[in-house]
Coordinates of C-alpha atoms in Angstrom, one line a residue:
X15 CA 115.7 106.6 181.5
X16 CA 113.9 106.3 184.0
X17 CA 115.1 102.8 184.8
X18 CA 115.0 102.5 188.6
X19 CA 113.3 104.4 191.4
X20 CA 112.2 104.2 195.0
X21 CA 108.8 104.4 196.8
X22 CA 108.8 105.1 200.5
X23 CA 105.3 106.5 201.2
X24 CA 102.8 104.3 203.0
X25 CA 99.9 103.1 200.8
X26 CA 97.3 105.0 202.8
X27 CA 99.3 108.2 202.4
X28 CA 99.5 107.7 198.6
X29 CA 95.8 107.2 198.4
X30 CA 95.1 110.3 200.4
X31 CA 97.6 112.5 198.5
X32 CA 96.2 111.5 195.2
X33 CA 92.5 111.4 196.3
X34 CA 92.3 107.7 195.1
X35 CA 90.5 104.6 196.3
X36 CA 93.3 102.0 197.1
X37 CA 93.2 98.5 195.8
X38 CA 93.8 95.5 198.1
X39 CA 96.8 94.2 196.3
X40 CA 99.2 97.2 196.4
X41 CA 102.9 96.5 196.3
X42 CA 104.8 96.4 199.6
X43 CA 106.5 99.6 200.8
X44 CA 109.1 100.9 201.3
X45 CA 111.0 99.7 198.3
X46 CA 114.2 101.6 197.7
X47 CA 115.0 99.8 194.4
X48 CA 112.0 99.4 192.2
X49 CA 113.1 97.7 189.0
X50 CA 111.5 97.0 185.6
X51 CA 108.9 94.2 185.7
X52 CA 108.2 95.0 189.4
X53 CA 104.7 95.9 190.5
X54 CA 104.4 99.7 190.9
X55 CA 101.8 102.1 192.4
X56 CA 99.7 103.8 189.8
X57 CA 96.6 106.1 189.8
X58 CA 94.0 105.7 187.1
X59 CA 90.4 106.8 186.5
X60 CA 87.5 104.3 186.5
X61 CA 83.9 105.1 186.8
X62 CA 84.7 108.8 187.5
X63 CA 86.8 107.8 190.5
X64 CA 90.6 107.8 190.9
X65 CA 91.9 104.3 191.8
X66 CA 95.3 103.5 193.3
X67 CA 96.4 100.1 192.0
X68 CA 99.3 97.9 191.0
X69 CA 100.7 97.6 187.5
X70 CA 103.7 95.7 186.1
X71 CA 106.4 98.2 185.1
X72 CA 107.0 97.2 181.5
X73 CA 104.3 97.9 178.9
X74 CA 103.3 94.9 176.9
X75 CA 101.7 95.6 173.5
X76 CA 98.5 93.6 172.7
X77 CA 100.2 91.6 169.9
X78 CA 102.9 90.1 172.1
X79 CA 102.2 86.4 172.6
X80 CA 104.7 86.2 175.5
X81 CA 105.9 88.9 177.9
X82 CA 109.4 88.7 176.3
X83 CA 108.2 88.7 172.6
X84 CA 109.9 92.1 172.1
X85 CA 111.8 94.9 173.8
X86 CA 111.0 95.6 177.5
X87 CA 109.1 98.9 177.2
X88 CA 109.6 100.6 180.5
X89 CA 109.6 104.1 179.0
X90 CA 107.7 105.8 176.1
X91 CA 109.1 108.9 174.4
X92 CA 106.7 111.8 174.6
X93 CA 107.8 113.2 171.3
X94 CA 106.7 110.1 169.4
X95 CA 104.2 108.4 171.7
X96 CA 101.2 109.4 169.5
X97 CA 102.8 107.7 166.5
X98 CA 104.2 104.5 167.8
X99 CA 101.8 101.5 167.2
X100 CA 102.6 100.1 170.7
X101 CA 101.6 103.4 172.5
X102 CA 99.3 105.5 170.3
X103 CA 96.0 104.1 171.6
X104 CA 97.2 104.1 175.2
X105 CA 98.3 107.8 175.1
X106 CA 94.8 108.7 174.0
X107 CA 92.7 106.4 176.2
X108 CA 94.8 104.8 179.0
X109 CA 96.9 107.4 180.9
X110 CA 98.0 106.9 184.5
X111 CA 100.2 108.5 187.2
X112 CA 103.0 106.3 188.5
X113 CA 104.1 107.4 192.0
X114 CA 107.7 107.5 193.2
X115 CA 109.7 109.1 196.0
X116 CA 112.8 109.5 193.9
X117 CA 114.6 107.9 190.9
X118 CA 118.1 107.0 190.0
X119 CA 120.3 108.0 187.1
X120 CA 123.9 107.3 186.3
X121 CA 126.9 109.2 185.0
X122 CA 130.2 107.7 184.0
X123 CA 133.7 108.2 185.3
X124 CA 135.9 106.2 182.9
X125 CA 134.5 102.6 183.2
X126 CA 132.8 103.4 186.5
X127 CA 129.0 104.0 186.7
X128 CA 128.2 106.7 189.3
X129 CA 124.6 106.6 190.7
X130 CA 122.6 109.7 191.6
X131 CA 119.4 109.8 193.5
X132 CA 116.9 112.5 192.2
X133 CA 114.0 113.9 194.2
X134 CA 111.7 116.9 194.2
X135 CA 113.2 119.9 195.8
X136 CA 110.0 120.5 197.8
X137 CA 110.0 116.9 199.3
X138 CA 106.7 116.0 197.6
X139 CA 106.3 112.6 195.9
X140 CA 107.0 112.4 192.2
X141 CA 104.0 111.9 189.9
X142 CA 105.3 110.4 186.6
X143 CA 103.1 110.6 183.6
X144 CA 102.5 107.0 182.4
X145 CA 100.4 105.0 180.0
X146 CA 99.0 101.5 180.6
X147 CA 97.8 98.4 178.7
X148 CA 96.0 95.2 179.9
X149 CA 97.7 92.1 178.5
X150 CA 97.2 88.4 178.6
X151 CA 98.8 85.5 176.7
X152 CA 96.7 84.0 174.0
X153 CA 94.0 81.7 175.5
X154 CA 94.7 83.0 179.0
X155 CA 92.3 85.9 179.4
X156 CA 91.8 85.0 183.1
X157 CA 95.4 85.9 183.8
X158 CA 95.3 89.5 182.5
X159 CA 97.9 91.8 183.8
X160 CA 98.0 95.6 183.8
X161 CA 101.3 96.9 182.4
X162 CA 102.7 100.4 182.2
X163 CA 105.4 102.6 180.9
X164 CA 106.7 106.0 182.1
X165 CA 106.5 108.9 179.6
X166 CA 109.8 110.6 179.1
X167 CA 111.0 113.8 177.4
X168 CA 114.2 115.7 176.8
X169 CA 116.0 116.8 180.0
X170 CA 116.0 120.4 181.2
X171 CA 119.3 122.2 181.3
X172 CA 120.0 121.2 184.9
X173 CA 119.1 117.5 184.5
X174 CA 121.1 117.3 181.2
X175 CA 124.2 117.4 183.3
X176 CA 123.3 113.8 184.4
X177 CA 121.2 112.5 181.5
X178 CA 119.7 113.8 178.2
X179 CA 116.2 112.4 179.1
X180 CA 114.0 112.7 182.1
X181 CA 110.5 111.4 183.2
X182 CA 107.5 113.7 182.5
X183 CA 106.8 114.9 186.1
X184 CA 103.2 116.2 186.7
X185 CA 102.4 119.0 189.1
X186 CA 99.4 118.4 191.3
X187 CA 97.2 120.8 189.3
X188 CA 98.1 118.9 186.1
X189 CA 97.1 115.4 187.2
X190 CA 93.4 115.9 186.4
X191 CA 94.3 116.9 182.9
X192 CA 96.6 114.0 182.4
X193 CA 94.1 111.5 183.7
X194 CA 91.3 113.0 181.5
X195 CA 89.2 114.5 184.3
X196 CA 89.6 118.0 182.9
X197 CA 89.0 117.3 179.2
X198 CA 91.6 117.3 176.4
X199 CA 95.0 118.8 176.2
X200 CA 97.2 116.2 178.0
X201 CA 99.8 116.4 175.2
X202 CA 100.8 119.9 176.5
X203 CA 102.1 118.3 179.7
X204 CA 104.7 116.2 178.0
X205 CA 107.5 118.6 178.7
X206 CA 110.6 118.9 180.9
X207 CA 110.1 120.0 184.5
X208 CA 111.0 123.6 185.1
X209 CA 114.3 124.6 186.7
X210 CA 114.7 123.9 190.4
X211 CA 111.9 121.3 190.6
X212 CA 114.4 118.5 191.1
X213 CA 117.6 118.1 193.1
X214 CA 120.0 115.2 193.4
X215 CA 122.9 113.7 195.3
X216 CA 125.4 110.9 194.8
X217 CA 124.6 107.6 196.3
X218 CA 126.6 104.4 196.9
X219 CA 127.4 102.2 193.9
X220 CA 125.6 99.3 195.7
X221 CA 122.4 100.4 193.9
X222 CA 124.0 99.4 190.6
X223 CA 122.8 95.9 191.5
X224 CA 119.0 95.3 190.9
X225 CA 119.2 93.0 193.9
X226 CA 120.3 95.7 196.4
X227 CA 117.8 96.8 199.0
X228 CA 117.4 99.1 202.0
X229 CA 117.4 102.8 202.9
X230 CA 121.2 103.0 202.6
X231 CA 120.7 103.1 198.8
X232 CA 119.4 106.7 198.9
X233 CA 121.8 108.0 201.6
X234 CA 124.0 110.8 200.2
X235 CA 127.7 110.4 199.8
X236 CA 130.4 112.7 198.5
X237 CA 129.7 115.7 196.3
X238 CA 126.3 117.0 195.1
X239 CA 127.7 118.1 191.7
X240 CA 127.9 115.8 188.6

């Protein structure tokens, strides 16, 4: 995980909340079913200024000759990120914040996959720790795309009732350290969110399809307990 999320904030609100200059090609919002390979909203640092831009969700290592030359790398495990050849340079030099309103996770009941929608308890947007890589096919440097993966860690006790992994969720005061504005020490942020930061509710199984769309995907149904 994380393998699917939503983003419902207007672009100008994201830019304001994260003190970032917005690009002109930001993804359309709202999107209640952001899937791997979609364009996502991400904050980076360039020239000492935070920038809100678009990235392809799915990190492509520099040695891939095609986008599908290997596994689709939507997540990077925080425990091994500094050792993996695909990620180790990015975790030192190219960190980003991926913005979401909430994300989905699934539990199983027999053969049935039951989806849950997970948000911050305080209603604030989620700031996922992420890493990025510019990639282009051999001989096609003009078609460079910026690609990204969400950093994950072991779930806290509450979240482990749904899944054993969770995204690294940055608090507002931690974003500067993750992006490199406040010097070194970003590795200390790759930990599970504290108790009570997140809450969740069951949603309709229609979100099991990556083609599903609309606000009904995040509407609560049934029980709030896994």
